[in-house]
Short mmCIF file of N, CA and C and ligand atoms in Angstrom, two decimals:
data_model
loop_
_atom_site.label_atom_id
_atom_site.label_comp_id
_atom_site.label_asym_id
_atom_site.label_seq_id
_atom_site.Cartn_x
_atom_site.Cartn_y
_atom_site.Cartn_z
N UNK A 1 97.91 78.04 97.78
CA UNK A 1 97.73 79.33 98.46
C UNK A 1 98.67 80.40 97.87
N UNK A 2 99.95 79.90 97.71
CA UNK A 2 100.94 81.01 97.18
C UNK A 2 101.10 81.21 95.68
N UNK A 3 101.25 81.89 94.81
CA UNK A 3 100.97 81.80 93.26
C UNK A 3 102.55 81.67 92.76
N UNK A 4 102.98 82.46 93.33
CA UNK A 4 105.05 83.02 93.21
C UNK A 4 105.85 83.91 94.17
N UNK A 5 107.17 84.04 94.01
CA UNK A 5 106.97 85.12 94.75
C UNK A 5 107.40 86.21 94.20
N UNK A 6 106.69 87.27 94.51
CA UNK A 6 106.60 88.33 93.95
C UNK A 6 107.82 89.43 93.72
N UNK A 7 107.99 89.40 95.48
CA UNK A 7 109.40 90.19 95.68
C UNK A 7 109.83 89.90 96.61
N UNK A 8 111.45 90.12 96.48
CA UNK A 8 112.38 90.19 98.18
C UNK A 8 112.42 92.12 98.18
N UNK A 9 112.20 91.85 99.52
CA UNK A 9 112.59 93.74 99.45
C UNK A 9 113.57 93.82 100.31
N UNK A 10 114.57 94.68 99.86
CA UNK A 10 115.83 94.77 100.40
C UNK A 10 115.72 96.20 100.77
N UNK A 11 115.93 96.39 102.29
CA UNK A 11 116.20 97.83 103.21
C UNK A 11 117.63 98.48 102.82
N UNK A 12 117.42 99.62 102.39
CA UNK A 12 119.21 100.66 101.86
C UNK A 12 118.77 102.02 102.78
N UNK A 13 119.82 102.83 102.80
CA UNK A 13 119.97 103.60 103.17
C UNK A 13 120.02 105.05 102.46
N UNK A 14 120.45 104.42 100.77
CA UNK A 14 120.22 105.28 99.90
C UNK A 14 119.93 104.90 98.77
N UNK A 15 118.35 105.00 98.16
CA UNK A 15 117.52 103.92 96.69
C UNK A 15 118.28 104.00 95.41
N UNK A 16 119.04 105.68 95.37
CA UNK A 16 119.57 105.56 94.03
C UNK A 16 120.75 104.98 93.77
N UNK A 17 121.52 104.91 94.83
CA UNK A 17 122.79 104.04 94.73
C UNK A 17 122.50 102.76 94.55
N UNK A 18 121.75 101.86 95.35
CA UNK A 18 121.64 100.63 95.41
C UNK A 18 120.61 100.14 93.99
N UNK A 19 120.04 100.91 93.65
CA UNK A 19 118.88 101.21 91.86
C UNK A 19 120.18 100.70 90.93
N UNK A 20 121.47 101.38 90.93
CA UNK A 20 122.51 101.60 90.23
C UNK A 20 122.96 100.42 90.40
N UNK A 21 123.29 99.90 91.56
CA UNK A 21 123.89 98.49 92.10
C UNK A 21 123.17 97.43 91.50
N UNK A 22 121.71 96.97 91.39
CA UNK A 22 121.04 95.85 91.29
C UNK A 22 121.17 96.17 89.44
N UNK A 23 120.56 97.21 89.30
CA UNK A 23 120.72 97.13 87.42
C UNK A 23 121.71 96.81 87.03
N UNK A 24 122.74 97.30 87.09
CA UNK A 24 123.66 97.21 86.55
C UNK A 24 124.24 95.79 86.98
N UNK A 25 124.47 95.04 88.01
CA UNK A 25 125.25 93.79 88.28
C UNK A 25 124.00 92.93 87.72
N UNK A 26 122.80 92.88 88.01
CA UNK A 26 121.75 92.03 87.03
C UNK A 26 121.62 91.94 85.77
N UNK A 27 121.45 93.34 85.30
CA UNK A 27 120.88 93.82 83.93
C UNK A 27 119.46 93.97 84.64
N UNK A 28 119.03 94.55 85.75
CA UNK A 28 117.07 94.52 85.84
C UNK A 28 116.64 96.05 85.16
N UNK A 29 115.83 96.17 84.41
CA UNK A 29 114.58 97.09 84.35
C UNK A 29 113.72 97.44 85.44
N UNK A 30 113.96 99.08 85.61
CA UNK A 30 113.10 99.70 86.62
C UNK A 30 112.31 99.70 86.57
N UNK A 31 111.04 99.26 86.90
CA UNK A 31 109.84 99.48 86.46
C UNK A 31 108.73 100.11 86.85
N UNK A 32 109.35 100.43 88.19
CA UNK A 32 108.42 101.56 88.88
C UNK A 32 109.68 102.06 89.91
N UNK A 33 109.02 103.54 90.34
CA UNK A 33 109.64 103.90 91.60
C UNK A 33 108.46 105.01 92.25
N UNK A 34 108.16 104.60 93.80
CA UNK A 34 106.63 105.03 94.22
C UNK A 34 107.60 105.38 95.88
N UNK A 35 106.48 106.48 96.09
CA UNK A 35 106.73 106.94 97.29
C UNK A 35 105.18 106.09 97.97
N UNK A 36 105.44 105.73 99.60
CA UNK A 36 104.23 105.13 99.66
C UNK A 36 104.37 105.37 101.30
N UNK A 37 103.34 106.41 101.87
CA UNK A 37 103.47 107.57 102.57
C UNK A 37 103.08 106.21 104.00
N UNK A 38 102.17 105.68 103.98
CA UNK A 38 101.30 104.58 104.81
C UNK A 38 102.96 103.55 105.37
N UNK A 39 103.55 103.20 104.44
CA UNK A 39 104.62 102.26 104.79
C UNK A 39 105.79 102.91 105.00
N UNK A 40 106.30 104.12 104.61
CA UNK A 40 107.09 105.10 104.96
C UNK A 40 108.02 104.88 104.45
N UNK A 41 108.22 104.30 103.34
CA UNK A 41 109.29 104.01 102.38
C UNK A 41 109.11 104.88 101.11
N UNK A 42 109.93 105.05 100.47
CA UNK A 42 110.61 105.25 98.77
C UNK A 42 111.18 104.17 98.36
N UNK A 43 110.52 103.71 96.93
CA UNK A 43 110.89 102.45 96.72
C UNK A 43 111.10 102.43 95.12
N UNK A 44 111.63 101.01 95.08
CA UNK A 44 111.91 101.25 93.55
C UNK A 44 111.27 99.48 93.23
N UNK A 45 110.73 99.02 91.99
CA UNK A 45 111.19 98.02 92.02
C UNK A 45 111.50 97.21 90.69
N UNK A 46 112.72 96.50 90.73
CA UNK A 46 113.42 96.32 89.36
C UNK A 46 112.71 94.93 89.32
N UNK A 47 112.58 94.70 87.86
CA UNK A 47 111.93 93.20 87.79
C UNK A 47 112.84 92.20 86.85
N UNK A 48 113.03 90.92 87.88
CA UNK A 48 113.79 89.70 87.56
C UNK A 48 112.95 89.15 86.75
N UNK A 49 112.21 88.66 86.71
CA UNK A 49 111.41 87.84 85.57
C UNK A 49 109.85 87.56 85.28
N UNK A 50 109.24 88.00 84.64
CA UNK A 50 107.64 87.78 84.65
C UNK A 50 106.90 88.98 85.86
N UNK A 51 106.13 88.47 86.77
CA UNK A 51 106.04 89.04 87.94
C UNK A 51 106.56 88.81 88.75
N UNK A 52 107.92 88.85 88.87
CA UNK A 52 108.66 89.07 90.07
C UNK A 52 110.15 90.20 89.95
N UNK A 53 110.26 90.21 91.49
CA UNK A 53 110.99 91.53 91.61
C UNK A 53 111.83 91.54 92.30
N UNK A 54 112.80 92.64 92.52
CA UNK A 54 113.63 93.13 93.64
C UNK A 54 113.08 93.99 93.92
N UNK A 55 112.42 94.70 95.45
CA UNK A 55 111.79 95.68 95.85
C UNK A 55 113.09 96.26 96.45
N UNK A 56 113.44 97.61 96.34
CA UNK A 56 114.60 97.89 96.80
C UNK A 56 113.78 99.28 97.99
N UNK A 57 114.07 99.68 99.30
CA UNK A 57 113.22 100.61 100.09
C UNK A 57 114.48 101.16 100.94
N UNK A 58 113.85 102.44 101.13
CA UNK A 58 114.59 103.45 101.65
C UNK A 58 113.71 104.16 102.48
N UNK A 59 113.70 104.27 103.80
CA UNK A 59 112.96 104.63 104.89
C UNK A 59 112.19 106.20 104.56
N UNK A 60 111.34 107.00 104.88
CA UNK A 60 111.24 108.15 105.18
C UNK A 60 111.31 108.98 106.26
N UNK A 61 111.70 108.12 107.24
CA UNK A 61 111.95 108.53 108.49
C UNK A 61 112.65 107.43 109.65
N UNK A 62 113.60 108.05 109.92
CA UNK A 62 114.23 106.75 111.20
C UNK A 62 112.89 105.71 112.08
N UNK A 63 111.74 105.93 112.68
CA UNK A 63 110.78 105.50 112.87
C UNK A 63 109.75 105.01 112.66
N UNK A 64 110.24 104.26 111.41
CA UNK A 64 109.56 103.88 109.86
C UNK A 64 109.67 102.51 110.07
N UNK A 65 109.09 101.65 109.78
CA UNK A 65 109.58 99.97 110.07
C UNK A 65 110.93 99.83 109.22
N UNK A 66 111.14 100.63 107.85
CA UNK A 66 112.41 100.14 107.42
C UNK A 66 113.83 101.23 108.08
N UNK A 67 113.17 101.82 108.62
CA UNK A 67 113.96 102.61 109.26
C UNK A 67 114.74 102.54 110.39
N UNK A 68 113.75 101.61 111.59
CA UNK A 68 114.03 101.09 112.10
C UNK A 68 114.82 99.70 112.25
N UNK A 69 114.53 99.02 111.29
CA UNK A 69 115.31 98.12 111.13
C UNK A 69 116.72 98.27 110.39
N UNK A 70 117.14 99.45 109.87
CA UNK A 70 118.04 99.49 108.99
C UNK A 70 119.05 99.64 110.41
N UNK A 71 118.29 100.59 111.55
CA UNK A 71 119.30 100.99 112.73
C UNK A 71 119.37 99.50 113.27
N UNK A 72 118.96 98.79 113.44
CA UNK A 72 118.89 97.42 114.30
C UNK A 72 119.98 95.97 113.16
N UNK A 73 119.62 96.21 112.13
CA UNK A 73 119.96 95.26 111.22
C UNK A 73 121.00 95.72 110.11
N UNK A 74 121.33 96.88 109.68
CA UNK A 74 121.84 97.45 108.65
C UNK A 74 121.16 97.21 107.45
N UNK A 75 121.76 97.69 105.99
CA UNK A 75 120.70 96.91 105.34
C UNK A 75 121.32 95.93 104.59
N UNK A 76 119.76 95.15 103.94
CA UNK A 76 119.79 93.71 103.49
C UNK A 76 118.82 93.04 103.64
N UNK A 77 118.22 92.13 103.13
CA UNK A 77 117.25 91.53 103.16
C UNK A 77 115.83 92.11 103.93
N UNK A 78 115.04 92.80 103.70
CA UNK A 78 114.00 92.76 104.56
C UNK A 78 112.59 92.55 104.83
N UNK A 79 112.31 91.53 103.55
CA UNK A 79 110.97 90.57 103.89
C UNK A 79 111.06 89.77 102.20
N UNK A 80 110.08 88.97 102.81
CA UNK A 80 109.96 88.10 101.53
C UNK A 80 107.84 88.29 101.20
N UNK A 81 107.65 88.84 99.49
CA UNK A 81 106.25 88.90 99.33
C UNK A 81 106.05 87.77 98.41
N UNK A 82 104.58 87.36 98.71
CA UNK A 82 104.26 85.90 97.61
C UNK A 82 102.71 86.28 97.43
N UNK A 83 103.03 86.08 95.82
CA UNK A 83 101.67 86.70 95.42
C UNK A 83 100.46 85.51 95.66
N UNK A 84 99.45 86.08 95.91
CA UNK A 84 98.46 85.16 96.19
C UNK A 84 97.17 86.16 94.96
N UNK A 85 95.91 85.02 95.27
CA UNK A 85 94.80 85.38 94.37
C UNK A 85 94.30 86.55 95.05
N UNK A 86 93.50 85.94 95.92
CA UNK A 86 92.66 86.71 97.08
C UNK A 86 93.36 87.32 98.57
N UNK A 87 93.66 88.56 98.86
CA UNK A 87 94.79 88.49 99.88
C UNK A 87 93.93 88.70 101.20
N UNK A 88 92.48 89.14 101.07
CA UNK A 88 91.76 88.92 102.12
C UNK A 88 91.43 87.43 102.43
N UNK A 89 91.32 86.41 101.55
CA UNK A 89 90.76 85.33 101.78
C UNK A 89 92.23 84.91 102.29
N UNK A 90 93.29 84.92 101.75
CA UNK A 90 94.33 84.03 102.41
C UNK A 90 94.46 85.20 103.87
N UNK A 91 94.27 85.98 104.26
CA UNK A 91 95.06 86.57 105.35
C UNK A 91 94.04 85.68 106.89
N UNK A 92 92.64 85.35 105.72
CA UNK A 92 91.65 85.03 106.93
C UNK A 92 92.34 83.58 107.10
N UNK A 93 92.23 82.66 105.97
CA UNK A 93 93.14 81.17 105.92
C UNK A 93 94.07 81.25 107.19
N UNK A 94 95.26 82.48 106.64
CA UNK A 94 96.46 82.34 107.61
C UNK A 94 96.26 82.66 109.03
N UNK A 95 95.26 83.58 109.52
CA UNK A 95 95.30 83.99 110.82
C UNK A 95 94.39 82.70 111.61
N UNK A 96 93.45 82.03 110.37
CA UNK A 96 92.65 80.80 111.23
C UNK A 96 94.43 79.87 111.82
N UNK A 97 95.03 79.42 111.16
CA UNK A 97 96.54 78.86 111.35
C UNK A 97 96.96 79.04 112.78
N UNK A 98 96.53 80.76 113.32
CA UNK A 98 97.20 81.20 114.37
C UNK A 98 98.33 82.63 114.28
N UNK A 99 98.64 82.51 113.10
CA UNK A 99 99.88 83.29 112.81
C UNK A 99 99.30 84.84 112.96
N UNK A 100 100.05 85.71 113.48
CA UNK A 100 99.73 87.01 113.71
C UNK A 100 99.67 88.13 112.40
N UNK A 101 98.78 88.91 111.85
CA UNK A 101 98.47 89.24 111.15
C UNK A 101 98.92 91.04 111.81
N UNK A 102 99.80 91.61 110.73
CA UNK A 102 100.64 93.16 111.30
C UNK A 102 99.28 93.94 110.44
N UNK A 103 98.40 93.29 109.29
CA UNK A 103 97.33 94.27 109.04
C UNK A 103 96.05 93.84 109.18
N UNK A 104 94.93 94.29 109.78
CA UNK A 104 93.77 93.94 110.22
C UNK A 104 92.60 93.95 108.70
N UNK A 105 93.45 95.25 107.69
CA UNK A 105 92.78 95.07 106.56
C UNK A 105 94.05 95.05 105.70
N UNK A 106 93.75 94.83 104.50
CA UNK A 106 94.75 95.04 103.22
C UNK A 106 94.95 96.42 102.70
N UNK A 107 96.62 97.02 102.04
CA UNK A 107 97.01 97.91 102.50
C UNK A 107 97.31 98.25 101.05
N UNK A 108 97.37 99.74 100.65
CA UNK A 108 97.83 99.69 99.54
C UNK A 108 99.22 99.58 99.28
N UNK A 109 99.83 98.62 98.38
CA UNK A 109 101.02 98.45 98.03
C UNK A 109 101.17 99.23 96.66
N UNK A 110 102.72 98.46 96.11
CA UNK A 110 103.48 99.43 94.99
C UNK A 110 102.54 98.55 93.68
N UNK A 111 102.17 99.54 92.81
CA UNK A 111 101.52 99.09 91.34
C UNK A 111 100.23 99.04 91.11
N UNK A 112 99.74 99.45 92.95
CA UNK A 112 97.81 99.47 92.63
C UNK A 112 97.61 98.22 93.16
N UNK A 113 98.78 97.58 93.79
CA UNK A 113 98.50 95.89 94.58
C UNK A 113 97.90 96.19 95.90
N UNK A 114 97.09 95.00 96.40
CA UNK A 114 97.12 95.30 98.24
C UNK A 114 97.78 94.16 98.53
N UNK A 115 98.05 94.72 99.71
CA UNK A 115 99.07 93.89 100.33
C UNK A 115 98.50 93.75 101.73
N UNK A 116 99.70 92.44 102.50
CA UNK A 116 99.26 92.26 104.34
C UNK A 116 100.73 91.81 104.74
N UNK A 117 100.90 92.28 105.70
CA UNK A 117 102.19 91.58 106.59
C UNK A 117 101.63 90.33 107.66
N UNK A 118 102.52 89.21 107.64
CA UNK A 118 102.26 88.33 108.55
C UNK A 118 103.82 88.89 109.64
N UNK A 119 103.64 88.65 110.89
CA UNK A 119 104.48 88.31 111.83
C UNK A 119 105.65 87.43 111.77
N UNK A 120 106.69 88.19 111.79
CA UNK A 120 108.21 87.80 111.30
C UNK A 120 108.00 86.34 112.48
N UNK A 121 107.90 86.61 113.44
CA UNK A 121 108.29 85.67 114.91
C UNK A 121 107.61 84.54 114.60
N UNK A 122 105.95 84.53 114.07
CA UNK A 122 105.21 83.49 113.36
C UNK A 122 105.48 82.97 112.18
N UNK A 123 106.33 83.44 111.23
CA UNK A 123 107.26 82.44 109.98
C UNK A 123 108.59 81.96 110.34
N UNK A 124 109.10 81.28 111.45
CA UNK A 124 110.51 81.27 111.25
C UNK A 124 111.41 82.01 110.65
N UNK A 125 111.09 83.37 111.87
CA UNK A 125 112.15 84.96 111.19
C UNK A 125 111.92 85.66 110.35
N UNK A 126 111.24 85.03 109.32
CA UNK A 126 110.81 86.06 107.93
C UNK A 126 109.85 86.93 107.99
N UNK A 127 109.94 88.32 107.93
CA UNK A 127 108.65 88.91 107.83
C UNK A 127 108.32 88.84 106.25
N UNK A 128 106.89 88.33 106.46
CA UNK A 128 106.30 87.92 104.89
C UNK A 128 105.11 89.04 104.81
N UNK A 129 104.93 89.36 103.14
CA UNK A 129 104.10 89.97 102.78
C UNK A 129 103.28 89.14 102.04
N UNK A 130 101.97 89.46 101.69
CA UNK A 130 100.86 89.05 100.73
C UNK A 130 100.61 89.99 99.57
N UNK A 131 100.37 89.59 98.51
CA UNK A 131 100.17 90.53 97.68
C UNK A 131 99.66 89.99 96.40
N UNK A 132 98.35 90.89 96.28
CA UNK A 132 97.43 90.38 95.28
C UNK A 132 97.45 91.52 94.45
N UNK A 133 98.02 91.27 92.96
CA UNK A 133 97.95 91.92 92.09
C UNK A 133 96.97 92.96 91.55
N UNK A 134 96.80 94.21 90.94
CA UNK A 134 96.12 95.13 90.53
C UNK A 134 95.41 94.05 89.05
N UNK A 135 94.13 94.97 89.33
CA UNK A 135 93.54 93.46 87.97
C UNK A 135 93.92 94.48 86.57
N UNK A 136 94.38 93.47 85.97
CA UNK A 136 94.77 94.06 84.55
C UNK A 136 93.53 94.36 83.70
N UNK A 137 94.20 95.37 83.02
CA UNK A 137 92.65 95.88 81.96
C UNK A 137 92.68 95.18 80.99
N1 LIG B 201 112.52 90.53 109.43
C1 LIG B 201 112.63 89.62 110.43
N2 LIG B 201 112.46 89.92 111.74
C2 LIG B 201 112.17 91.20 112.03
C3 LIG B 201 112.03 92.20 111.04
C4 LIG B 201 112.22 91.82 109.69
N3 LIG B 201 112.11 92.69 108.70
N4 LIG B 201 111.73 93.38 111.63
C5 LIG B 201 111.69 93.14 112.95
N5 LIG B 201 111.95 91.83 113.18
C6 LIG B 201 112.02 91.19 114.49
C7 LIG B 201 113.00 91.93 115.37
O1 LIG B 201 114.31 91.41 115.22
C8 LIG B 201 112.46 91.72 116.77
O2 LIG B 201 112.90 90.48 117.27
P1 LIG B 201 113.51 90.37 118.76
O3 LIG B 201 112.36 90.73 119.66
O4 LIG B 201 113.94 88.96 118.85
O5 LIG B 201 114.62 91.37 118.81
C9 LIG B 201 110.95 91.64 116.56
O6 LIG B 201 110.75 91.30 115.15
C10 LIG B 201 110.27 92.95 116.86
O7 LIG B 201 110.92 93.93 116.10
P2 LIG B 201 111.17 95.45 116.52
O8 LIG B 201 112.51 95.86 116.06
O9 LIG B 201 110.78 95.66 117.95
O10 LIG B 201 110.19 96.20 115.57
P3 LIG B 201 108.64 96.37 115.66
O11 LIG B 201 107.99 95.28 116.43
O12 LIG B 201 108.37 97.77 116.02
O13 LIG B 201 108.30 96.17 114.09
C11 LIG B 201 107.39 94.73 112.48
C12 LIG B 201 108.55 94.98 113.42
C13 LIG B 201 107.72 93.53 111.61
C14 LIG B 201 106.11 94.47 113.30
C15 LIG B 201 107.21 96.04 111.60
O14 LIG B 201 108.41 96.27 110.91
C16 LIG B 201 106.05 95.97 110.63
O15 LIG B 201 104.90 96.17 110.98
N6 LIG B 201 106.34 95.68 109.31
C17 LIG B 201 105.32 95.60 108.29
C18 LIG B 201 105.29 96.84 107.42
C19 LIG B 201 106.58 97.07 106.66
O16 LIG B 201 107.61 96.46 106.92
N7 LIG B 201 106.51 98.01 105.66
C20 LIG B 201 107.64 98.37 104.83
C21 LIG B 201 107.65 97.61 103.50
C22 LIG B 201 106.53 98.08 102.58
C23 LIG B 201 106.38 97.28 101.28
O17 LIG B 201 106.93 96.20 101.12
O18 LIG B 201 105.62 97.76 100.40
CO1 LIG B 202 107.24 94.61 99.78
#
């Protein structure tokens, strides 16, 4: 079901400082940075190896899911994504399971991906993302 995982996305308070922080103590390459109006973040994301990443996000508004959580949690860690093939076919897989599904359809994510949130309370704490790659030309 899961292919890799794609990204950890880590909640900041400010993208270009913490951009500065992960490159430089890694060595990562930026490889995108997308505003993404639907999820209410500014994001960046540096890539560790192949297809995978550090998603680094910065709220657009206190009432933003990362926004909110940055007031509740500070930041640090704030979900784990695993790329899958089909993210409609696994979201139907996962919700047959039981597990609560935060999108009813698939959403646009960073790179031309869609994406789905499963229910932090239904993974043992983790809020997980899905994410099925943009098809390459
Ligand atoms: N990780 C783990 N648990 C989390 C969490 C997170 N990131 N965010 C919230 N929770 C927990 C809370 O601690 C809370 O638990 P308690 O009831 O025990 O206190 C519970 O989930 C409910 O949280 P809340 O603070 O009341 O917040 P909401 O229910 O309003 O929202 C969530 C939580 C997960 C439903 C919401 O953040 C959401 O829909 N997220 C999906 C979209 C998203 O996060 N987009 C930004 C990233 C975009 C991208 O990656 O491209
Ligand atoms: Co993400």
């Amino acid at each position: 079901m899961l292919l890799r995982i794609d990204h950890v996305g880590i909640a900041c308070h400010d993208l270009e400082e913490k951009i500065k922080l992960f490159s430089e103590l890694f060595e990562l390459e930026v490889v995108t940075r997308e505003v993404n109006e639907e999820q209410g973040v500014k994001e960046a994301m540096l890539r560790v190896a192949g297809d995978s990443y550090i998603q680094l996000l910065e709220p657009l508004s206190p009432d933003s899911p990362v926004g909110k959580f940055l007031a509740k949690r500070g930041e640090g860690v704030h979900h784990v994504a695993f790329g899958v093939g089909d993210v409609k076919l696994t979201m139907d897989e996962i919700a047959a399971k039981g597990v609560r599904l935060l999108d009813s359809a698939p959403r646009h994510g960073t790179m031309g991906s869609s994406i789905a949130f499963l229910h932090p309370k239904d993974v043992g704490g983790m809020l997980t993302e899905l994410v099925q790659s943009a098809k390459r030309k």
